[in-house]
CSV table of C-alpha atoms and ligand atoms in Angstrom, one decimal:
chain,number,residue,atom,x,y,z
A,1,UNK,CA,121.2,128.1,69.4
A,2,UNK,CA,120.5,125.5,72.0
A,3,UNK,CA,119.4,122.6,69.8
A,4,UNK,CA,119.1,120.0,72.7
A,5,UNK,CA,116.5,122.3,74.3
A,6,UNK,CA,114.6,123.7,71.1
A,7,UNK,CA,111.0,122.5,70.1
A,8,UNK,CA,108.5,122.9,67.5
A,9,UNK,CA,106.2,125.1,69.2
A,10,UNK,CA,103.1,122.6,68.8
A,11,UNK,CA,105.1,119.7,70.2
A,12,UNK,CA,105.9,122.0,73.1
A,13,UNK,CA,102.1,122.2,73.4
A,14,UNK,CA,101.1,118.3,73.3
A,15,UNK,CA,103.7,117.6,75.9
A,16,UNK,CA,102.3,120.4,78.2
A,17,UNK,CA,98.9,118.1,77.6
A,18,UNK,CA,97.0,121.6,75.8
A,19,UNK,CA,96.2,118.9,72.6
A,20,UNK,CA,97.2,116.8,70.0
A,21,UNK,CA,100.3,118.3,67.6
A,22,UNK,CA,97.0,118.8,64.9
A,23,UNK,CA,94.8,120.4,67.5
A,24,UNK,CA,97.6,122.4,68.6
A,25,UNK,CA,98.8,123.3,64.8
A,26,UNK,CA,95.0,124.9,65.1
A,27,UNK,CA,95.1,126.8,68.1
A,28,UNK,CA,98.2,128.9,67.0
A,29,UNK,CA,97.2,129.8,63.7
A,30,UNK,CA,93.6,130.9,65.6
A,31,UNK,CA,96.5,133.3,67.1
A,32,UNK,CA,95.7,132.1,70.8
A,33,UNK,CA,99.3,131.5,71.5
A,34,UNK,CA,102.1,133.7,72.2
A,35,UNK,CA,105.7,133.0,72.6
A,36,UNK,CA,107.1,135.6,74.9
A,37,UNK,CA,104.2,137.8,74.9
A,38,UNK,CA,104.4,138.0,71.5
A,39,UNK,CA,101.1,136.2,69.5
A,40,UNK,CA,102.2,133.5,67.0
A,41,UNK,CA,99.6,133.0,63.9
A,42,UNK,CA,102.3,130.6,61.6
A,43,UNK,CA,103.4,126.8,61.6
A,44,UNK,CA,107.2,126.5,62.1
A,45,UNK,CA,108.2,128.0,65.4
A,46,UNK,CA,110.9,126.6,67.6
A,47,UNK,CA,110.9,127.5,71.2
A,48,UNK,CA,113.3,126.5,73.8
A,49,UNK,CA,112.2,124.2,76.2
A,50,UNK,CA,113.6,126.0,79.6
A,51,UNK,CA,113.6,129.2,78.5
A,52,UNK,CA,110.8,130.5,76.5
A,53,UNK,CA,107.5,131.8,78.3
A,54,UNK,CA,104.3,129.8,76.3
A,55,UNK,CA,101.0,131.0,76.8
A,56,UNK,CA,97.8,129.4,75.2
A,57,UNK,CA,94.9,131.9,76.0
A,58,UNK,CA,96.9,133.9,78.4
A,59,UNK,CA,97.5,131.5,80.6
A,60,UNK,CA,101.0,130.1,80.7
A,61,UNK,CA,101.6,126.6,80.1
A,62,UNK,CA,104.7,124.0,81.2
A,63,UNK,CA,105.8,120.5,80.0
A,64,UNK,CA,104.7,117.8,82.7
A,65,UNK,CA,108.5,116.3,83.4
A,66,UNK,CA,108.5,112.6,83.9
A,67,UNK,CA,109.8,112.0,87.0
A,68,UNK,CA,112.9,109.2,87.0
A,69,UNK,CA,114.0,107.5,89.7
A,70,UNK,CA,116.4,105.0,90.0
A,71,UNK,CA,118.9,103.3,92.7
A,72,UNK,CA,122.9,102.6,91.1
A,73,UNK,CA,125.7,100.3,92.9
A,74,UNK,CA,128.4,103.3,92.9
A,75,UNK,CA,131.6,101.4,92.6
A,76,UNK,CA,134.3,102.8,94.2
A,77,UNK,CA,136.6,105.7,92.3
A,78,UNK,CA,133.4,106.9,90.9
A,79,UNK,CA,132.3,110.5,92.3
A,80,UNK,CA,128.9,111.0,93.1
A,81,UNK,CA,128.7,114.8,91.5
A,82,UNK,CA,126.9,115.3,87.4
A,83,UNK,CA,130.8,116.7,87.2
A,84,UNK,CA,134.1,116.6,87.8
A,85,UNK,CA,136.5,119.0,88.1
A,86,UNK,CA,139.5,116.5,87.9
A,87,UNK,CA,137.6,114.6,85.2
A,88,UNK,CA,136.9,111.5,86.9
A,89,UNK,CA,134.4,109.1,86.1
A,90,UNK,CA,130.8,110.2,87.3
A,91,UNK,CA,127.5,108.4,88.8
A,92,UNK,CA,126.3,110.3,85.9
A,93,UNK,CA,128.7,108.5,83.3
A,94,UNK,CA,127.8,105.1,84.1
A,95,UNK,CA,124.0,105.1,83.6
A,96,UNK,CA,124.4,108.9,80.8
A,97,UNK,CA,123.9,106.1,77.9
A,98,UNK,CA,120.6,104.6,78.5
A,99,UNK,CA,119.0,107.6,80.6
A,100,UNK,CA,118.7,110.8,78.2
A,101,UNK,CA,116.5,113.1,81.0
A,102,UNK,CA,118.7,115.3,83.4
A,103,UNK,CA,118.8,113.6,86.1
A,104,UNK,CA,121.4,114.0,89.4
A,105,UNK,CA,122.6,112.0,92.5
A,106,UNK,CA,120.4,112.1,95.8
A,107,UNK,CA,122.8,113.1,98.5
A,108,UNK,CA,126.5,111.8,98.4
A,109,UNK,CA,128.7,108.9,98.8
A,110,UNK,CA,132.5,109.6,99.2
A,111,UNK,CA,135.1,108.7,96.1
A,112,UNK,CA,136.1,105.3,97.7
A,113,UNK,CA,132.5,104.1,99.0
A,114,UNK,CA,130.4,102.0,97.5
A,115,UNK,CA,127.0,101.1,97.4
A,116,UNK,CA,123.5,102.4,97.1
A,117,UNK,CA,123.0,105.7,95.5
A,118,UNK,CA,119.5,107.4,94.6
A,119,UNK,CA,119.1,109.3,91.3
A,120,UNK,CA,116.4,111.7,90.4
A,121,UNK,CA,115.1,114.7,88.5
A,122,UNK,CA,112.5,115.2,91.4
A,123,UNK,CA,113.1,118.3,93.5
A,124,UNK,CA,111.1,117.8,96.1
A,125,UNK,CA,112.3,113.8,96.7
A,126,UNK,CA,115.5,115.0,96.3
A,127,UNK,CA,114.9,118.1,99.2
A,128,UNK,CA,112.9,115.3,101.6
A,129,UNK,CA,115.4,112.6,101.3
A,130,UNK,CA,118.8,114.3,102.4
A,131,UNK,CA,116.4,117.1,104.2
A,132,UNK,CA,118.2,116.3,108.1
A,133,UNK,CA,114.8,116.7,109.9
A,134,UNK,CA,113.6,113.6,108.2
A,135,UNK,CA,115.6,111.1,109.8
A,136,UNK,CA,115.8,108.4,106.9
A,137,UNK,CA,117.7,105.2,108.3
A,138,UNK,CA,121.5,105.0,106.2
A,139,UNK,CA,122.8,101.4,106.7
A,140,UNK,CA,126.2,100.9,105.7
A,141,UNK,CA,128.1,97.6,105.7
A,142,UNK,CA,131.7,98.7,107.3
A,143,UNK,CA,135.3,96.6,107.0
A,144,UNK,CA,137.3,98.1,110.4
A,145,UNK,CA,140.3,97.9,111.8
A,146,UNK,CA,140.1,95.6,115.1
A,147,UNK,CA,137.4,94.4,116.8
A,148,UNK,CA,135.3,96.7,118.9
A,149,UNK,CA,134.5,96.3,122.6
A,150,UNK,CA,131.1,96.4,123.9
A,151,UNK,CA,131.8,99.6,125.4
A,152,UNK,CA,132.9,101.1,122.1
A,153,UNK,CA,129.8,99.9,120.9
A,154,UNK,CA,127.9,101.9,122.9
A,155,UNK,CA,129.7,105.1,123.0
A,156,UNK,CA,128.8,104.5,118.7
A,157,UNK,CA,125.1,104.0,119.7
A,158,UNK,CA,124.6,107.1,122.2
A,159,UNK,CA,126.1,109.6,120.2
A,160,UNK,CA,129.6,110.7,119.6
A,161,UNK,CA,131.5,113.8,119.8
A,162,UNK,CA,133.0,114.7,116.3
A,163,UNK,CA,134.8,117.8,115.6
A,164,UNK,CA,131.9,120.3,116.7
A,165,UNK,CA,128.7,118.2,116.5
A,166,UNK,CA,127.5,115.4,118.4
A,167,UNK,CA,126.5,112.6,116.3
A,168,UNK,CA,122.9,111.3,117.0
A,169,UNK,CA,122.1,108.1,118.2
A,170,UNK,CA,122.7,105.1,116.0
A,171,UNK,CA,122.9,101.1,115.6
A,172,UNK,CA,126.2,99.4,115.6
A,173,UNK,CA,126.6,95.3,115.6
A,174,UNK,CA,129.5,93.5,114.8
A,175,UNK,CA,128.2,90.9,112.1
A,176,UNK,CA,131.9,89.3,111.1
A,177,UNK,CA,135.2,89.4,113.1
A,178,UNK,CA,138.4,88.7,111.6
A,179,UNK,CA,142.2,88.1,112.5
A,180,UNK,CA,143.0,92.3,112.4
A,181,UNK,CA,139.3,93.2,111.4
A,182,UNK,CA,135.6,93.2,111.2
A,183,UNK,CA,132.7,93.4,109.6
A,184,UNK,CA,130.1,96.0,111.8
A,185,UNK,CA,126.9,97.0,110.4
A,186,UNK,CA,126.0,100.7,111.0
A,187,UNK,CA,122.7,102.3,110.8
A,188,UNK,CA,122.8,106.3,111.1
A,189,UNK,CA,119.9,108.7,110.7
A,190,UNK,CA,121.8,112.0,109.4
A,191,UNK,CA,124.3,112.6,106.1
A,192,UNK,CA,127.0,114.8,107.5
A,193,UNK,CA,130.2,114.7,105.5
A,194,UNK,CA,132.1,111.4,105.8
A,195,UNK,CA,130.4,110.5,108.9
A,196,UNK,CA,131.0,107.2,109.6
A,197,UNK,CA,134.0,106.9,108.8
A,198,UNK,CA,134.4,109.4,111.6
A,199,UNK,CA,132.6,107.6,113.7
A,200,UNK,CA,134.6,104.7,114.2
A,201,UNK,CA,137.8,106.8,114.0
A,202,UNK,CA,136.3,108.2,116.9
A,203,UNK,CA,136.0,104.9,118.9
A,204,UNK,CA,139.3,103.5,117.4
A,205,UNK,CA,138.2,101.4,114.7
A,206,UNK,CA,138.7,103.0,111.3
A,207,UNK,CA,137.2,102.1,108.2
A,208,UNK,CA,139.0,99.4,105.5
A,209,UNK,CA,135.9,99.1,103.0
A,210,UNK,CA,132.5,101.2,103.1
A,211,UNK,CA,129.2,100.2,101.3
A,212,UNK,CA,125.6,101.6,101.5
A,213,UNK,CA,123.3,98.8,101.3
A,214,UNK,CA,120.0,100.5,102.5
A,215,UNK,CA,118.1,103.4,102.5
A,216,UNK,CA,114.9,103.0,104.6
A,217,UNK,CA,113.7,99.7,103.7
A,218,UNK,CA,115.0,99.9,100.4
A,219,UNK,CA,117.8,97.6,99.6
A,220,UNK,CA,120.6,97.3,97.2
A,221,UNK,CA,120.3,93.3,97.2
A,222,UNK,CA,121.7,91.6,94.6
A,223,UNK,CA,122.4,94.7,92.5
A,224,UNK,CA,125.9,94.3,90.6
A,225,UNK,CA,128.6,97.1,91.2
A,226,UNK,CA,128.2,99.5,88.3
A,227,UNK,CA,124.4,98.4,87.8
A,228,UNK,CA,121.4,100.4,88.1
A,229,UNK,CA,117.7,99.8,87.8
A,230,UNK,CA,113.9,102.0,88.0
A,231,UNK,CA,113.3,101.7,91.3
A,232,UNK,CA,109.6,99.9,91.7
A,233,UNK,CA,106.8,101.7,91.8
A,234,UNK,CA,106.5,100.8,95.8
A,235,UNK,CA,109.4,101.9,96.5
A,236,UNK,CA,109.3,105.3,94.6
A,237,UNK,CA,105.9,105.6,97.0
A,238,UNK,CA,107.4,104.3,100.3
A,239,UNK,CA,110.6,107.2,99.9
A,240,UNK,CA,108.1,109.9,98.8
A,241,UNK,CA,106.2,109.2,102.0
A,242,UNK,CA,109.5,109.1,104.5
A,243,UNK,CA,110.8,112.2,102.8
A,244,UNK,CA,107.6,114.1,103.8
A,245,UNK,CA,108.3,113.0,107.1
A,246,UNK,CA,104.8,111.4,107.2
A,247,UNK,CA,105.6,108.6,109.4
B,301,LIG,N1,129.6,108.1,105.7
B,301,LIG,C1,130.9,108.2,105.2
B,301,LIG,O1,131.8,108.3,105.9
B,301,LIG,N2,131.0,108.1,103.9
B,301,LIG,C2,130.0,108.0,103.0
B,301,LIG,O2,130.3,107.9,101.8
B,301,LIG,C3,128.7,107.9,103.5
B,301,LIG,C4,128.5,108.0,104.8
């Protein structure tokens, strides 16, 4: 049996907000509830959670899921999957201890970048968020090879041809230069697979280091590599909103 998933029948009930675990003991042995069409008049049932069919009534009821959402500095050599088929160490793995709800990674961030990843059990955030048609700002914080020219800058900005898409336009500016290196920030409004580091392959600059520090206006900040927090409740609100693509 799947023990994780299996409930006493009346706790079922109070978490799908029919009544109290007394009031619900009640209803059942009044034989208004069935357990896969089948009516239930005695105390002691189990059902599981995600697969039984309740009904109090005849009408079917469903737990209200409370909705997590939380922001996680991905360190680099983590993958940003629930699993891994090589067995590395997951986005999942680091938070798995304190966070007991199924929840999974917004969108990706390659093996060896860093930075700002959403987590969720929220469908529809999840669907809105990476959903391309939204257009959510991605700022990254790049380490590059060289220093690029003004002209690269803007061939970055218009749009670049990669493989067989042309990137959309995006923000480039050169924040640090180095001996061999700099420091560019990148803003980009799509998710396509390794993207920027394609991007400034493309203009001759490829990438040393790669962090996410922003999606929208929300920020990692001061967040620790490994750490993860709730994000607020302003925040939760301001990404709902952007990933309806109500702005
Ligand atoms: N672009 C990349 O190239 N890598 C990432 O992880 C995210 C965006």
């Amino acid at each position: 049996m799947d023990k994780q998933n299996t409930i006493r029948l009346q706790k079922y009930m109070a978490l799908s907000g029919v009544a109290s675990r007394r009031k619900s003991e009640e209803i059942i042995l009044q034989g208004r509830v069935k357990v896969n069409s089948q009516t239930i008049r005695t105390l002691g049932v189990k059902v599981n959670q995600q697969k039984d069919k309740i009904e109090v009534d005849g009408k079917e009821i469903k737990q209200k899921q409370k909705k997590i959402y939380i922001m996680l500095n991905k360190p680099v050599a983590v993958v940003s999957t629930v699993n891994d088929q090589f067995n590395r160490e997951t986005v999942i793995d680091l938070i798995k201890n304190e966070i007991k709800e199924r929840i999974y990674p917004v969108g990706r961030l390659d093996y060896d970048t860093e930075g700002l990843i959403l987590l969720t059990n929220d469908g529809e955030f999840t669907n809105g968020i990476t959903h391309p048609k939204h257009h959510i700002d991605k700022t990254y914080i790049a380490v590059v090879k060289g220093i690029p020219t003004e002209l690269e800058k803007q061939r970055f900005a218009k749009g670049l041809k990669i493989e067989d898409y042309k990137t959309a336009p995006a923000e480039i500016e050169v924040v640090k230069t180095m001996d061999r290196s700099s420091k560019i920030k990148i803003t980009i409004h799509e998710g396509k697979n390794r993207q920027v580091r394609k991007m400034c392959e493309a203009i001759g600059h490829p990438v040393i280091k790669l962090k996410r520090v922003a999606i929208g206006n929300v920020h990692l900040a001061h967040l620790h590599s490994g750490s993860w927090r709730h994000l607020k409740s302003e925040e939760v609100k301001y990404l709902l909103k952007e990933s309806r693509g109500t702005f």
